[in-house]
Short mmCIF file of C-alpha atoms in Angstrom, two decimals:
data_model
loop_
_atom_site.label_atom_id
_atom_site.label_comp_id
_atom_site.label_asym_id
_atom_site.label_seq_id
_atom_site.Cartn_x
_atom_site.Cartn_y
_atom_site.Cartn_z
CA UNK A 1301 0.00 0.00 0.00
CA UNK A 1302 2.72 2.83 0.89
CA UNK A 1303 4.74 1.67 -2.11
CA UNK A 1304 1.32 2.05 -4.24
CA UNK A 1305 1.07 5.73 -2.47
CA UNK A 1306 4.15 6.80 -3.08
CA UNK A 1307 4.61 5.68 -6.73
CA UNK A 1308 0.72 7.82 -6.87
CA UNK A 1309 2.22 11.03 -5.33
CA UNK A 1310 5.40 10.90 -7.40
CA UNK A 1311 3.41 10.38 -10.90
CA UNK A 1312 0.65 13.30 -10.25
CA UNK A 1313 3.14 15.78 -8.18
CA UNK A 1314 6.73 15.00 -9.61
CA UNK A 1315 7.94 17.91 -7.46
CA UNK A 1316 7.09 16.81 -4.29
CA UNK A 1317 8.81 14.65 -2.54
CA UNK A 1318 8.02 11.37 -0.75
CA UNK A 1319 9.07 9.85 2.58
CA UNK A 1320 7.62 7.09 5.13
CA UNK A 1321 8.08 8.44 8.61
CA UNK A 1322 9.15 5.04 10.45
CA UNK A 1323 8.39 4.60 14.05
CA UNK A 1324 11.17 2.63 14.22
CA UNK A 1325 14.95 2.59 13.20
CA UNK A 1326 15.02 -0.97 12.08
CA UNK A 1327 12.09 -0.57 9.74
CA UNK A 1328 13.98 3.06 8.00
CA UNK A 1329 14.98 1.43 5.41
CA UNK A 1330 12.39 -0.51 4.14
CA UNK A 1331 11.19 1.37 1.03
CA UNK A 1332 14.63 2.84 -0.17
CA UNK A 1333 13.45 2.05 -3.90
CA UNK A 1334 10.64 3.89 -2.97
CA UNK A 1335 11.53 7.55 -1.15
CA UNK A 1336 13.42 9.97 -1.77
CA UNK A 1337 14.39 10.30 1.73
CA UNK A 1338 14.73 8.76 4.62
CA UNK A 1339 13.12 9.71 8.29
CA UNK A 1340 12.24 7.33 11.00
CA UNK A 1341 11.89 7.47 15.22
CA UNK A 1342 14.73 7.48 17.78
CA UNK A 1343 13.30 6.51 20.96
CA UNK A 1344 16.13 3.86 21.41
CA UNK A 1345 18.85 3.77 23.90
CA UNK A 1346 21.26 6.66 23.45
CA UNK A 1347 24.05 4.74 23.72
CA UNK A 1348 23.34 2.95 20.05
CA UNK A 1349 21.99 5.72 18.21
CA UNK A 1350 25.08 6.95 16.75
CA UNK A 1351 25.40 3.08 15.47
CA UNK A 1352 21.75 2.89 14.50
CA UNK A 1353 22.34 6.41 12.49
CA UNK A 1354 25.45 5.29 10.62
CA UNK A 1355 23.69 2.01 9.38
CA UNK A 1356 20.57 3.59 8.37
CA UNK A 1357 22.77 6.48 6.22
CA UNK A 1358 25.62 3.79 4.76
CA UNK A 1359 22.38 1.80 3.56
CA UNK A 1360 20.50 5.25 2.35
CA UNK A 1361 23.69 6.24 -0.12
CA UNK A 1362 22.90 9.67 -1.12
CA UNK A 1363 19.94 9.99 -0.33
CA UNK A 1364 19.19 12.09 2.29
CA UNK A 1365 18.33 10.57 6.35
CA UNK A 1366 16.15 12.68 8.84
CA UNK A 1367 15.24 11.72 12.28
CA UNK A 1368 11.55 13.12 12.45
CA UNK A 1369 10.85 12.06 16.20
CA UNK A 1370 13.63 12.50 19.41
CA UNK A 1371 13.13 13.73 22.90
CA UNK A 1372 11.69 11.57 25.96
CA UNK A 1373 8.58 11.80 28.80
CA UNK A 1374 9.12 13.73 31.91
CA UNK A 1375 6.35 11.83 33.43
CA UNK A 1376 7.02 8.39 35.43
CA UNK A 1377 5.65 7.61 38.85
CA UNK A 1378 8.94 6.69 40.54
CA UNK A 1379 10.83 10.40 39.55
CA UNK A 1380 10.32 13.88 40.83
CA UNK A 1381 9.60 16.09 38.47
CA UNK A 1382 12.84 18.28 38.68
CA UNK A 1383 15.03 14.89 38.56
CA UNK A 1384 13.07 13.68 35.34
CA UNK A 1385 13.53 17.18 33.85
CA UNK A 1386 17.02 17.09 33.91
CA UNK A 1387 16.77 13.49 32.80
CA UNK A 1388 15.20 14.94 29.82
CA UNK A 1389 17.55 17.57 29.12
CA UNK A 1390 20.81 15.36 29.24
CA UNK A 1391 18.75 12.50 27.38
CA UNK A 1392 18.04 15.37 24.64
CA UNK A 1393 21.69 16.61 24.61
CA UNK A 1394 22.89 13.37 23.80
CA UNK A 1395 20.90 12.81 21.46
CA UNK A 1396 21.01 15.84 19.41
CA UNK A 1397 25.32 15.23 19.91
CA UNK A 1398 24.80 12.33 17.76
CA UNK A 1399 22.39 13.23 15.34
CA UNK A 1400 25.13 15.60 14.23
CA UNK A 1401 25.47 13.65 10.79
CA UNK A 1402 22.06 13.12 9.96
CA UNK A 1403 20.47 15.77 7.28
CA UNK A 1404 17.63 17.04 9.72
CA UNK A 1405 16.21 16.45 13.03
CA UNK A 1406 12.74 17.43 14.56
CA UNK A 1407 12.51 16.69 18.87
CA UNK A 1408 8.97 15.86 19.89
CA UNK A 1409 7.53 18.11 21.32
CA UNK A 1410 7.56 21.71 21.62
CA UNK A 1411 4.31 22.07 24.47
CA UNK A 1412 3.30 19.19 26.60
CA UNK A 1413 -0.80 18.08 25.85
CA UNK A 1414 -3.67 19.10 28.49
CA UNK A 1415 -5.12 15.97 26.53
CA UNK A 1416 -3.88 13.13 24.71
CA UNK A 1417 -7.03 10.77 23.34
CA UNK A 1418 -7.35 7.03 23.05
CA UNK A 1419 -7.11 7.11 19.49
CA UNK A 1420 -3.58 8.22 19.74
CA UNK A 1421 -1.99 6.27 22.57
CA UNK A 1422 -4.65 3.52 23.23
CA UNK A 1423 -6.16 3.07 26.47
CA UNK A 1424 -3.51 3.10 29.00
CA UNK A 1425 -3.89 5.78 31.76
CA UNK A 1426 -0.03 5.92 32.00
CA UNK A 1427 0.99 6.03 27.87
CA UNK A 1428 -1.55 9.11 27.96
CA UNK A 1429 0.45 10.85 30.81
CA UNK A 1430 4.06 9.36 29.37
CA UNK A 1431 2.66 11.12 26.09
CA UNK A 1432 1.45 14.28 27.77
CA UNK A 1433 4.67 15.02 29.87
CA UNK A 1434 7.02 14.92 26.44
CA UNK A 1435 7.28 19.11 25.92
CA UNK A 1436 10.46 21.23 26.18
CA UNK A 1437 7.78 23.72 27.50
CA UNK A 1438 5.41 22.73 30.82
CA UNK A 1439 1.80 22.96 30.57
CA UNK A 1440 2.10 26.20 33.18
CA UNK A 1441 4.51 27.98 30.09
CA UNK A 1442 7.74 27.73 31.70
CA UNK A 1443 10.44 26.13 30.03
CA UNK A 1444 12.40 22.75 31.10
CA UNK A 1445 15.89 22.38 31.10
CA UNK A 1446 15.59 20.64 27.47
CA UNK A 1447 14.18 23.54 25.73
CA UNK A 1448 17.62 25.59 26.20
CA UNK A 1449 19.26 22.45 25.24
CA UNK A 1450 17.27 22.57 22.05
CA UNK A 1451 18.29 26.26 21.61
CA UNK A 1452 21.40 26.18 22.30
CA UNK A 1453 21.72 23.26 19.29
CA UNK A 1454 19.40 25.15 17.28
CA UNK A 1455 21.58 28.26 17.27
CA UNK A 1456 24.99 26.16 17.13
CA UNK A 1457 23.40 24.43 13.79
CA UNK A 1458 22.24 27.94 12.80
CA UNK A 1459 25.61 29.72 13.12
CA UNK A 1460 27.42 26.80 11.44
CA UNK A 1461 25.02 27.31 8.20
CA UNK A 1462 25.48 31.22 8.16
CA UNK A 1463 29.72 31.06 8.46
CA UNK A 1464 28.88 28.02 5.23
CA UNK A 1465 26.85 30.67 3.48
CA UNK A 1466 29.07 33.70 4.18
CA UNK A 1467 32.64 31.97 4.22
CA UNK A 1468 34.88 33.64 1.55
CA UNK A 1469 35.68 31.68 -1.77
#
């Protein structure tokens, strides 16, 4: 079906193009014939994601690899909520550190979620709360440790593309 999408999209708009956002790293790959890039999940354990990354963008070739989900929960009954924010942060910083050599990255989320419905999480009480605790902003507005993370990443990234654009020839 997704390969029958895609080869839709591609024949009526030729100028857009077509991707399969994979929940999952092991499953990135799995339409390369089809897309014309490559995005996919990391939820994984930090400590492989550099490895994961590297596999997914030897098997890509040139085409381009985007990781269209990172970031983690705050929320967990066992942590206090200044401990799992800093969790958070450092989770995010290491993350973002090895991203470094993929061609885009988007953190989930910006906000946390006053609601998160059935349809999107199932049932679970606690996967709605995991999902609902995920912003680099609190419900209240103020900021966790992980959204000046993101910044400062943001604006590192930023300033690296402006000294590309403006370096002398």
């Amino acid at each position: 079906w997704l390969t029958v999408m895609a080869r839709h999209i591609q024949t009526t708009y030729p100028d857009v193009p077509v991707t399969v956002g994979w929940s999952q790293p092991t499953a990135a790959t799995g339409l390369l014939d089809v897309v014309d890039f490559v995005t996919y999940h990391e939820y994984g354990n930090p400590n492989g994601f550099d490895v994961r990354l590297t596999e997914i963008k030897t098997q890509a070739g040139q085409k381009p690899v985007m990781i269209t989900e990172l970031g983690s929960t705050v929320w967990t009954p066992l942590r206090t909520t200044k401990s799992a924010e800093k969790k958070q942060a450092s989770r995010l910083a290491t993350q973002l550190r090895h991203s470094s050599k993929s061609d885009g990255v988007f953190v989930w989320t910006l906000h946390d979620f006053d609601h998160v419905g059935s349809e999107v999480v199932g049932w679970r009480p606690w996967r709605k709360a995991q999902q609902r605790h995920f912003g680099l902003i609190r419900s209240d507005g103020f900021a966790r440790p992980a959204k000046h993370i993101f910044q400062t990443h943001a604006d590192a990234r930023s300033s690296r593309s402006t000294q590309k654009v403006h370096a002398p020839k």
